[in-house]
Each structure stands twice: as structure tokens, then as C-alpha cells.
CSV table of C-alpha atoms in Angstrom, one decimal:
chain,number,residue,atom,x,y,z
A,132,UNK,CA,0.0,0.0,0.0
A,133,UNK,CA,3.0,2.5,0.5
A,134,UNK,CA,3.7,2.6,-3.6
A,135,UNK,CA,0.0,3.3,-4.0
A,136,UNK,CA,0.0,5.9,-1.3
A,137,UNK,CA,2.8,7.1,-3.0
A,138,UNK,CA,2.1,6.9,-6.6
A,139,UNK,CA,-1.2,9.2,-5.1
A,140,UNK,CA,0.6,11.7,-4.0
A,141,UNK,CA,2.2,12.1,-7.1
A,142,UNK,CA,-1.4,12.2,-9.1
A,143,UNK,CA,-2.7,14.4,-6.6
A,144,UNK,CA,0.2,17.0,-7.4
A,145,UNK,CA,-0.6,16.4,-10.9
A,146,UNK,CA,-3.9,16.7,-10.9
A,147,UNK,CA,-3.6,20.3,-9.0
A,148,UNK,CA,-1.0,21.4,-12.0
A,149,UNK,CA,-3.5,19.9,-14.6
A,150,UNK,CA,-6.2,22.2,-12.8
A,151,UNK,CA,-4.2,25.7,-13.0
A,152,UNK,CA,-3.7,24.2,-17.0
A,153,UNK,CA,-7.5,24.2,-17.3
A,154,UNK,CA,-7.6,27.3,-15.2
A,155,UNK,CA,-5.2,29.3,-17.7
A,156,UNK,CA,-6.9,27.7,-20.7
A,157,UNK,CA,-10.5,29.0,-19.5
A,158,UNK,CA,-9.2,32.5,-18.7
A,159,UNK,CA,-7.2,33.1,-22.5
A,160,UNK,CA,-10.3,31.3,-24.4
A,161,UNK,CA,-12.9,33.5,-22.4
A,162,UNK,CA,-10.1,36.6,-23.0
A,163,UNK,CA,-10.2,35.7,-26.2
A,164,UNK,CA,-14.5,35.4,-26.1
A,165,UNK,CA,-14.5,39.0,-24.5
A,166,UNK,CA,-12.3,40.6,-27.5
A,167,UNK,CA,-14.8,39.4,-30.0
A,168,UNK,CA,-17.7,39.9,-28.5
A,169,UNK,CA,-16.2,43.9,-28.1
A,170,UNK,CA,-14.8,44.0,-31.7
A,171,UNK,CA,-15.9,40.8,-33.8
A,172,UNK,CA,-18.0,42.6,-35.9
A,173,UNK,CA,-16.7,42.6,-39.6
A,174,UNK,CA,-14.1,40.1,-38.5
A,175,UNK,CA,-14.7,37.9,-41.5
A,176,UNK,CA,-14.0,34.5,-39.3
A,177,UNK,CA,-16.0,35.1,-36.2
A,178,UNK,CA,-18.5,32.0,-36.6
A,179,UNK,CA,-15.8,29.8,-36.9
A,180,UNK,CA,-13.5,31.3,-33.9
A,181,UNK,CA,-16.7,31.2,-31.7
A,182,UNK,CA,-17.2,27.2,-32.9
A,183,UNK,CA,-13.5,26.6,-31.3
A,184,UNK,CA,-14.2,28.6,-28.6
A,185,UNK,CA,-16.9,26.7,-27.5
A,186,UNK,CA,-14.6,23.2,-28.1
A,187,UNK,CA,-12.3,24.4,-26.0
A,188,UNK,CA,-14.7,25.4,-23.6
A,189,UNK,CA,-16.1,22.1,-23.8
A,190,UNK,CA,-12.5,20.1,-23.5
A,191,UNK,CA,-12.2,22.0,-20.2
A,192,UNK,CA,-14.8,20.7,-18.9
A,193,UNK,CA,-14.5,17.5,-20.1
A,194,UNK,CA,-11.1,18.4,-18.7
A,195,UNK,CA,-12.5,18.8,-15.1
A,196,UNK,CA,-14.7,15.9,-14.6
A,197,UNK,CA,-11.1,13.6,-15.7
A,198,UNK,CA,-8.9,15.5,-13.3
A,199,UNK,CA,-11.9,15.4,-10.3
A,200,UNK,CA,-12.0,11.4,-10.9
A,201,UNK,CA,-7.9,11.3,-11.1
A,202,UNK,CA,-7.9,13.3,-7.7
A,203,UNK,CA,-10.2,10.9,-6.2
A,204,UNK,CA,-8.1,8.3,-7.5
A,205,UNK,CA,-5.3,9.6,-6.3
A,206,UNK,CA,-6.7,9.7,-2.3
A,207,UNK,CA,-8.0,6.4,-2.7
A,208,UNK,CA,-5.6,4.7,-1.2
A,209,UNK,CA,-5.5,6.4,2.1
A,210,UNK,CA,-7.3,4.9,5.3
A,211,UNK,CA,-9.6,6.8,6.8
A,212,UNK,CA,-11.4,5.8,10.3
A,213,UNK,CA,-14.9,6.7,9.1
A,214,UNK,CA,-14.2,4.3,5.9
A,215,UNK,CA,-14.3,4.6,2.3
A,216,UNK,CA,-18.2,5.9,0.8
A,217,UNK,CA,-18.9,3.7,-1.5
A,218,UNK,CA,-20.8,5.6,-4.0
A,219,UNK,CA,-18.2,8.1,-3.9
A,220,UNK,CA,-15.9,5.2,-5.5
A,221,UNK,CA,-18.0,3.7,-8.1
A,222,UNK,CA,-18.7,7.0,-9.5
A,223,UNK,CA,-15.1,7.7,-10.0
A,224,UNK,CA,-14.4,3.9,-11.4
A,225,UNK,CA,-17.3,4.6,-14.2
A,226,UNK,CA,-16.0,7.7,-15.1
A,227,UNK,CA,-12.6,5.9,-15.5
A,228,UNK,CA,-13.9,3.0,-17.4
A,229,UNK,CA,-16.0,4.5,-19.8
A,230,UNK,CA,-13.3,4.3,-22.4
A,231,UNK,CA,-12.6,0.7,-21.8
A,232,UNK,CA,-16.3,0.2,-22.0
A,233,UNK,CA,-16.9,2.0,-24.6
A,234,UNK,CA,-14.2,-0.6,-26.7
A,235,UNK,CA,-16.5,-3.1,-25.9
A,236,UNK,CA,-19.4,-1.1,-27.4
A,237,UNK,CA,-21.2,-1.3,-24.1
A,238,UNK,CA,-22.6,1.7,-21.9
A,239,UNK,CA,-21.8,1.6,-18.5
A,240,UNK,CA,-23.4,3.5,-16.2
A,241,UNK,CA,-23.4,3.9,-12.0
A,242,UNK,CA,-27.2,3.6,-10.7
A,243,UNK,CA,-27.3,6.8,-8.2
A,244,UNK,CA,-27.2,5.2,-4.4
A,245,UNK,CA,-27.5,6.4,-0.8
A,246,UNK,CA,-24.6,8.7,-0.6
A,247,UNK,CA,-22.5,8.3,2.4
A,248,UNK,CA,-22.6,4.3,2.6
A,249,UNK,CA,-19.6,3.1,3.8
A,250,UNK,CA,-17.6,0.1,4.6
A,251,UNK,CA,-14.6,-0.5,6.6
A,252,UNK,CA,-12.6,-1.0,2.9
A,253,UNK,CA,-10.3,2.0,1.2
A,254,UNK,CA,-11.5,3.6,-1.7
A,255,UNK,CA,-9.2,1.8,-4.1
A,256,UNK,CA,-10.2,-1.4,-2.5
A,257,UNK,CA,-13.7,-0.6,-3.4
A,258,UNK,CA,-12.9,0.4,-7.4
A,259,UNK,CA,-10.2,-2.6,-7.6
A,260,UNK,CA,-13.0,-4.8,-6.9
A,261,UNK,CA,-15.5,-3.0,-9.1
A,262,UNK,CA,-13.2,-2.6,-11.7
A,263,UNK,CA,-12.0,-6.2,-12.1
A,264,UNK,CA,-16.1,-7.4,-11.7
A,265,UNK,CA,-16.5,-5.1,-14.7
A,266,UNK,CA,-13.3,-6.7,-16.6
A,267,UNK,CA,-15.1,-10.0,-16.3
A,268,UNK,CA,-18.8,-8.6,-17.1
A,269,UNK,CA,-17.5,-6.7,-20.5
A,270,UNK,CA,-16.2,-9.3,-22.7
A,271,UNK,CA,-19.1,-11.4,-22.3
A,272,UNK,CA,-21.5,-8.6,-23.2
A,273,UNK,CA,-22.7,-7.8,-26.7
A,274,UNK,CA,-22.4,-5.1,-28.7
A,275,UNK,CA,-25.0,-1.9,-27.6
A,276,UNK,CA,-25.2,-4.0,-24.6
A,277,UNK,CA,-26.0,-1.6,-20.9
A,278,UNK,CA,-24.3,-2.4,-18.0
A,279,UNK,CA,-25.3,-1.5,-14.5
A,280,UNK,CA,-23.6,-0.9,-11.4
A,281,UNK,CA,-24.9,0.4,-8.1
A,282,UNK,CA,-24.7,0.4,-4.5
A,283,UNK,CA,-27.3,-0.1,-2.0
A,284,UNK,CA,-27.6,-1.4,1.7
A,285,UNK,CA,-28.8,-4.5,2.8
A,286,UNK,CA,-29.1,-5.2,6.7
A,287,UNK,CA,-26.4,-2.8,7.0
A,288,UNK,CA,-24.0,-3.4,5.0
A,289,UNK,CA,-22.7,-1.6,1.7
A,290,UNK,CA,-23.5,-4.1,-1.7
A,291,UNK,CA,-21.8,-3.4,-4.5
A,292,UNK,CA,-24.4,-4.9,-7.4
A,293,UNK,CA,-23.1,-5.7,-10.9
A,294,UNK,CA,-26.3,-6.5,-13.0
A,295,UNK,CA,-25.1,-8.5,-16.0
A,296,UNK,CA,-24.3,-10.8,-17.6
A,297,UNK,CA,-25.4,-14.5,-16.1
A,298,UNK,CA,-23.6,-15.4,-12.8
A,299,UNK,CA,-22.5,-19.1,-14.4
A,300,UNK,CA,-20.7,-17.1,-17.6
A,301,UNK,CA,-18.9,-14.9,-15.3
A,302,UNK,CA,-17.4,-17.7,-13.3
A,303,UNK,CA,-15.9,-19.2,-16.6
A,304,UNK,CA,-13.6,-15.9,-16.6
A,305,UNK,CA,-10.2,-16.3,-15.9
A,306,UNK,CA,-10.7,-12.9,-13.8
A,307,UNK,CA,-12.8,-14.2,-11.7
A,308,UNK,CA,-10.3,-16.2,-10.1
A,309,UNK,CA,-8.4,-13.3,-9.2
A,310,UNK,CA,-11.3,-11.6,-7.5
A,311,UNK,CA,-12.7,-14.0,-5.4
A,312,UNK,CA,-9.5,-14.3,-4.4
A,313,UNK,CA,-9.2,-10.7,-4.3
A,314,UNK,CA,-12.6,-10.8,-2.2
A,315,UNK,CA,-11.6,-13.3,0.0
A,316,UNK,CA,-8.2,-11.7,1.3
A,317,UNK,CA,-10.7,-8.6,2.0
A,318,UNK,CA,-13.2,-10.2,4.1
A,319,UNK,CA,-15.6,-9.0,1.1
A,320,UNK,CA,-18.9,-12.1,0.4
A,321,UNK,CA,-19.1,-12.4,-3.3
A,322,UNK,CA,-22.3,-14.4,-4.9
A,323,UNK,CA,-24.9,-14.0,-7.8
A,324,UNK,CA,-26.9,-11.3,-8.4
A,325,UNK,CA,-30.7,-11.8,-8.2
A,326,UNK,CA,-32.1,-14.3,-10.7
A,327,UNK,CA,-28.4,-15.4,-11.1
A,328,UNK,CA,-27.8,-12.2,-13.2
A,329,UNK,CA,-24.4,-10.3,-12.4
A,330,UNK,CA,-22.7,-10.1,-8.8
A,331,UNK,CA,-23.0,-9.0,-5.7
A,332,UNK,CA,-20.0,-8.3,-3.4
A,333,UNK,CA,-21.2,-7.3,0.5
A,334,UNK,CA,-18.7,-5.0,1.8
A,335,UNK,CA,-17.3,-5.2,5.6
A,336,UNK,CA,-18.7,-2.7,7.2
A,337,UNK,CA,-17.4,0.4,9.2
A,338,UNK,CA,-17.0,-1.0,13.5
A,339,UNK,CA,-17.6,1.2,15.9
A,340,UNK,CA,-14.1,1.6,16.6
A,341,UNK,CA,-13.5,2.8,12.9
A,342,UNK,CA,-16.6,5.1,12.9
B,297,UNK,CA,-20.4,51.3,-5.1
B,298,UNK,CA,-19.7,51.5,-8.9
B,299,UNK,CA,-17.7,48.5,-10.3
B,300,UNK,CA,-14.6,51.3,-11.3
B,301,UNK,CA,-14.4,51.9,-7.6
B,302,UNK,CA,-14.0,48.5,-6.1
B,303,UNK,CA,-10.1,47.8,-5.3
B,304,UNK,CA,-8.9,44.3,-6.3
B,305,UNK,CA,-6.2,42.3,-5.4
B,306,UNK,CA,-5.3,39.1,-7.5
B,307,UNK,CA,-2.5,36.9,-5.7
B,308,UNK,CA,-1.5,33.7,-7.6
B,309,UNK,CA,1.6,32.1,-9.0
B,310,UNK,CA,0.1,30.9,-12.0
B,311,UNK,CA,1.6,34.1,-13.9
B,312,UNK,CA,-0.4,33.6,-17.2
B,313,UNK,CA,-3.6,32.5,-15.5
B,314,UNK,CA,-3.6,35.6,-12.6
B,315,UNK,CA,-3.0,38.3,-15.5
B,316,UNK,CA,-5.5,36.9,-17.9
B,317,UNK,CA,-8.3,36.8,-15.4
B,318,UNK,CA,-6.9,41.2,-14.5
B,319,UNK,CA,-7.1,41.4,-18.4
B,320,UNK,CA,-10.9,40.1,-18.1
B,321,UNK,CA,-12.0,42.3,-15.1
B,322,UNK,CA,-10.8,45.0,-16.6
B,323,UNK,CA,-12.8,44.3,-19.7
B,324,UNK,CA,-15.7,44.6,-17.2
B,325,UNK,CA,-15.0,47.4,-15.9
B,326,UNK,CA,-13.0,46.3,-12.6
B,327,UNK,CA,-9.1,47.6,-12.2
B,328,UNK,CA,-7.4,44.8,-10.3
B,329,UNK,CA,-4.2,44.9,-8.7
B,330,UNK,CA,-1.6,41.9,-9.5
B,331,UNK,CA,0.8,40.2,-7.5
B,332,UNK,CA,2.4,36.6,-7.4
B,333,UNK,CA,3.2,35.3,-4.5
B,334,UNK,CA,2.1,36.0,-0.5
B,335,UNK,CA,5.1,38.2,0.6
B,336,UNK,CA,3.7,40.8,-2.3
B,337,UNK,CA,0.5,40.4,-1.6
B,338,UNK,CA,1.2,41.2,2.0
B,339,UNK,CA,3.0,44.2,1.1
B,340,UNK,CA,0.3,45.5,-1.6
B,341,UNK,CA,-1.9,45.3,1.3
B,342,UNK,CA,0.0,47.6,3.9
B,343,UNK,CA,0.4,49.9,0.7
B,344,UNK,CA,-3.4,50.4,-0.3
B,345,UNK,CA,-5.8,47.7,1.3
B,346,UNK,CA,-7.7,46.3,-1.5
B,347,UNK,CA,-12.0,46.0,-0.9
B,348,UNK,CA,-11.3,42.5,-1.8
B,349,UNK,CA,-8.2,39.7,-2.1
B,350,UNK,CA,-8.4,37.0,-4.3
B,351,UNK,CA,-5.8,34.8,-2.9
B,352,UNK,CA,-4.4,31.3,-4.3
B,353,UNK,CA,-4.4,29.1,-1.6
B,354,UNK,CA,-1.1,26.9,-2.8
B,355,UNK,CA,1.7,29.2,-3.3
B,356,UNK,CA,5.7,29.0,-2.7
B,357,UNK,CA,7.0,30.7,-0.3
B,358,UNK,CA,4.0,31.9,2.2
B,359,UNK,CA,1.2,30.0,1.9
B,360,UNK,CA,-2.1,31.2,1.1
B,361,UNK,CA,-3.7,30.3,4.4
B,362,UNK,CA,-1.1,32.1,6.0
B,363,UNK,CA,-1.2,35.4,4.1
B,364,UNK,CA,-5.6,35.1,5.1
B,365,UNK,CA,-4.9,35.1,8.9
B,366,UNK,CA,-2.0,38.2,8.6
B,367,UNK,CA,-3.7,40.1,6.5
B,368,UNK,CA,-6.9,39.0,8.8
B,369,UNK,CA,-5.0,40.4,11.7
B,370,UNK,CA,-3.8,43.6,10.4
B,371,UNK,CA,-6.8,44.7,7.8
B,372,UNK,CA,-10.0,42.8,8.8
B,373,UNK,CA,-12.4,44.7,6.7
B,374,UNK,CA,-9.9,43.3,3.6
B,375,UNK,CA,-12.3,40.8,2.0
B,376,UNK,CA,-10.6,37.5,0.7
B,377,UNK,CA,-11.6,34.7,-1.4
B,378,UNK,CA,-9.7,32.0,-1.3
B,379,UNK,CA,-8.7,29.6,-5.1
B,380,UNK,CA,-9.0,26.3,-4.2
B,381,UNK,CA,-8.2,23.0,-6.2
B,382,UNK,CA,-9.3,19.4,-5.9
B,383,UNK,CA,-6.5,18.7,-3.3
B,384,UNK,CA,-7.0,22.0,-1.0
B,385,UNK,CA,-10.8,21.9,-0.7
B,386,UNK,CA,-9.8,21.1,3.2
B,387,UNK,CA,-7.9,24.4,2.9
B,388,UNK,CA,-10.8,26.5,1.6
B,389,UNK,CA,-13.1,25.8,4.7
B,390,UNK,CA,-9.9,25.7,6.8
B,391,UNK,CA,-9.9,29.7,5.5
B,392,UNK,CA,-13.7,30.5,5.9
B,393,UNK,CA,-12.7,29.2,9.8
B,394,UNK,CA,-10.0,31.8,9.3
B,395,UNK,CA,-12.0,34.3,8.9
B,396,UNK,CA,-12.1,34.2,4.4
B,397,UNK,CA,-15.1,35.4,2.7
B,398,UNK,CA,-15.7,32.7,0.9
B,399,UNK,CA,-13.9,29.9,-1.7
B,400,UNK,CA,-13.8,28.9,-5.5
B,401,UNK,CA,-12.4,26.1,-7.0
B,402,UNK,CA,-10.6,26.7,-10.3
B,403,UNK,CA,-11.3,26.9,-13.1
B,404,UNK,CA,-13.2,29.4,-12.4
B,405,UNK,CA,-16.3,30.7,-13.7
B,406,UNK,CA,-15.7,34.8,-14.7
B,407,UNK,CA,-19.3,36.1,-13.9
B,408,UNK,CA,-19.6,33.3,-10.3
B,409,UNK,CA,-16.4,35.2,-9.3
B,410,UNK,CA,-17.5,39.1,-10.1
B,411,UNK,CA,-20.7,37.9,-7.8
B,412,UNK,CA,-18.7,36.5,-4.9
B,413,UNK,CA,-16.8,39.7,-5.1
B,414,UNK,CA,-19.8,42.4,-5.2
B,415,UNK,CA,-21.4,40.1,-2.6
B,416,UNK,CA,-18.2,40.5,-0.5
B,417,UNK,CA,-17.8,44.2,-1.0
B,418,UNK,CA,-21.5,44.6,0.3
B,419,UNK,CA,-21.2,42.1,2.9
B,420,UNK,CA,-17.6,44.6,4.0
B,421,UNK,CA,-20.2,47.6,3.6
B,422,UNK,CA,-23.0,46.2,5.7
B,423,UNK,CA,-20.1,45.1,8.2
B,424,UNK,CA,-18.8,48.4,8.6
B,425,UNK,CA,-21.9,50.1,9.3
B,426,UNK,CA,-22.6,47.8,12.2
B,427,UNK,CA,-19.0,49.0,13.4
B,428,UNK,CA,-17.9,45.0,13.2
């Protein structure tokens, strides 16, 4: 855990750099909005400067959202007494993965929880398990397939639900090996979804002497 | 008071970013003062205190927290918001506990930030009034 801790506080200094990038970008493109908005008229190009304006504007955005998810990947690792939240996690992981989804022409998308469930895991704990649920799900889906994940609680504790494909097909994966395994070293339950679609992993939950 | 009358201070390291954002404001109106790092700032504030100090919170040399609570002590009607990113979100209500106006993350949104600041000169106006 001390390279990951350490690998994070590298990201996190990068991620604050990549902010004042974004920062300086937003300021020159809006400087740059102001002057023509003063003095475009009769510029003969001012449709087409505005169009690139507005993708730039957009990239920074786009730009945010990535350096927001990197920055929470990059405090994942730390332990925290109160726990990791849950949904917190899984929002960043689908943000991550929607490129690697996306190669398997399947949309991904985070069902909105409670906010504020926790468990007694780390953050990266949570997404590494997530993440290598979703590496076995993917493959098996078709193309224009949706894939779900969400969190919910049951009795308590935090469940992280995957909700395709079937159960039996996602055993055959060679990944799952690695995260039952995975699972198992964190005291995490791992079974079938309901009707035997997907998986569900039941998260330790927070003790009172973390909380 | 009129926009042409507010006195702004911009702190911030990020050279290109700070004077783009003074080029803007000006645009609109608003003069703004420049400076890059926490030791200026802290002078261009015993020089002519500024209605309102928007101050980077990660900074070499003096840190932006630490400029907020000396400039705090020795010109508490100077109103400061504090720039924030991702990592030092901790530090921008760590500086509202410090006494700052109020925090933004970057990048920052022009018209949001000429808001916070003609909420903070009224809110230094009101302030006075009541002798606080």
C-alpha cells in the first residue's frame, strides 16, 4: 500500500498542475470570447473562432470531470477511520472505465445510491474490486449491450451490485479467479446477483471503533 | 459602489492564468491589482488595502492560508476569497474558519467570481456600518 499511497501523491500534485492548465486555458479562451464579443464585428472568421471557442470550452470541462476522478483516484488509497463511501468510489471507477467500456461497445453506467454508505474497505479497495467485476462482465456482453452498477444497503451493509451478464458465464472468466481471491483476502462475500444475473459483493462494514 | 471603484487584489503564482483573469476584469470594468506570490500580496496590502483579495491558496514561499490570517489580523475589513483546487478543498473551509469570505475552485467561472466579489464588498459595507 506505501507505492499506492505514493504513486497518489504524485497524481494528486498532478492533478492540481492539470487544474491551473485548465484554469489558464479557461481564462485566454474567455479573453479571447471578450475581444470578439467587443470587436468581432466585420471580422470575416467570427462563426468559426466562436465554434472553437466553444470546443475548447467544452475540453475544459470534459477536462475537469477527468482530473476530479484522477484526484479521487489519487486519495484512494488512504485509510480513513470513518471508511471509504462507497458511491463516492464507483462514480469515479465509471468515469474511469467508460473508455474501456466503450471498446467493448457497451454503456456503463453507475445507478445513483444512498450517498454516504460506507464500509470498513479503502477507496481503491472498493474500485479494484469493481473494476476487475467489470473486466469480467465486459467481454461477455454484446455489442450496444447496458451495463449497471450500483450500491445499495442491505441489513447494513454496503453491496456493490453488478447486473449482468449470467452469474455461471462470469465464473468461466479467468478474472474471476483473481477476484474471489481478491474478495476473499478482504473479508468482502461475493455471490450471484438476483435471478443469477451479475454479482453481488457485501462490503465489511465500518465498526464502531473505525466510525 | 460603482464597479470602477472596487479595489482588487489578485494573488496567484500561475503568472499567465492571474493576468488573464486582471485582463478580463478590466474588460468589465473592474481595475485589479496583480501580484504573485504572499510576501507581495502582504506588502500590496500595507500599501493600499484592497476591498477585496483574491488569494491562491497553494503558493511558494508563504502559503495562502497564512497570508488570510496576517492580512486578517492587520486589515480585517480586507475581503478575501480564497482559489481552491481538488486537493485544497480542506484548505478553503480551513480559510472560511480563518475568517475568508468565501472559496472557489478553479477553473473558475468569470461572472460566479465578479458575484462572490460584489457580494463580499456589500457584505464589508454592511459590516462596517454595524461597526464590526
Amino acid at each position: 500500500m506505501r507505492d499506492a499511497l505514493f504513486m497518489g501523491r504524485l497524481t494528486a500534485q498532478a492533478t492540481h498542475e492539470m487544474q491551473n492548465i485548465l484554469a489558464t486555458i479557461r481564462e485566454s479562451s474567455g479573453l479571447m470570447e471578450d475581444l470578439l464579443a467587443l470587436d468581432g464585428e466585420g471580422f470575416a472568421h467570427t462563426e468559426r473562432f466562436k465554434k472553437s471557442l466553444a470546443v475548447l470550452s467544452a475540453q475544459v470541462e470534459r477536462g475537469m470531470v477527468l482530473s476530479e476522478q484522477l484526484n479521487f483516484c489519487a486519495h484512494s488509497p488512504e485509510a480513513s477511520p470513518a471508511g471509504a463511501e462507497v458511491d463516492a468510489a464507483l462514480h469515479a471507477l465509471v468515469g474511469l472505465f467508460q473508455r474501456t467500456a466503450a471498446r467493448c461497445r457497451v454503456s456503463l453506467a453507475l445507478t445513483p445510491g444512498r450517498t454516504a454508505l460506507r464500509t470498513a474497505l479503502r477507496s481503491v479497495e472498493v474500485m479494484s474490486l469493481a473494476g476487475l467485476a467489470l473486466d469480467c462482465a465486459l467481454p461477455l456482453l454484446p455489442r450496444g449491450a447496458a451495463l449497471t452498477l450500483a450500491a445499495s444497503e442491505q441489513e447494513g451493509v454496503a453491496v456493490v451490485r453488478l447486473d449482468a451478464p449470467g452469474h455461471e458465464a462470469l465464473r468461466e472468466r479467468p478474472e474471476y479467479a483473481d477476484l474471489a481471491g481478491f474478495a476473499k483476502a478482504l473479508g468482502v462475500g461475493l455471490g450471484p446477483g438476483p435471478n443469477g444475473l451479475g454479482l453481488e459483493l457485501s462490503l465489511p462494514r465500518v465498526t464502531a471503533q473505525g466510525a | 459602489m460603482n464597479k470602477s471603484d472596487w479595489k482588487i487584489l489578485l494573488v496567484d503564482d500561475e503568472h499567465e492564468f492571474i493576468t488573464t483573469l486582471a485582463e478580463r476584469l478590466e474588460l468589465r470594468g473592474i481595475n485589479a491589482r496583480v501580484v504573485f506570490d504572499g510576501e507581495s500580496a502582504l506588502l500590496a496590502v500595507a500599501e493600499a488595502e484592497p476591498h477585496v483579495m483574491i488569494l491562491d491558496v497553494l503558493m511558494p514561499g508563504i502559503k495562502g492560508l497564512e497570508v488570510l490570517e496576517r492580512v486578517k489580523r492587520t486589515s480585517p475589513n480586507v475581503q478575501v476569497l480564497l482559489l481552491t483546487g481538488h486537493g485544497s478543498t480542506r484548505d478553503g473551509i480551513e480559510g472560511m474558519r480563518l475568517g475568508a469570505f468565501d472559496y472557489m475552485m478553479k477553473p473558475l467561472n468569470i461572472d460566479t467570481l465578479i458575484e462572490k466579489m460584489e457580494s463580499a464588498i456589500d457584505y464589508a459595507g454592511k459590516a462596517a456600518k454595524l461597526g464590526r
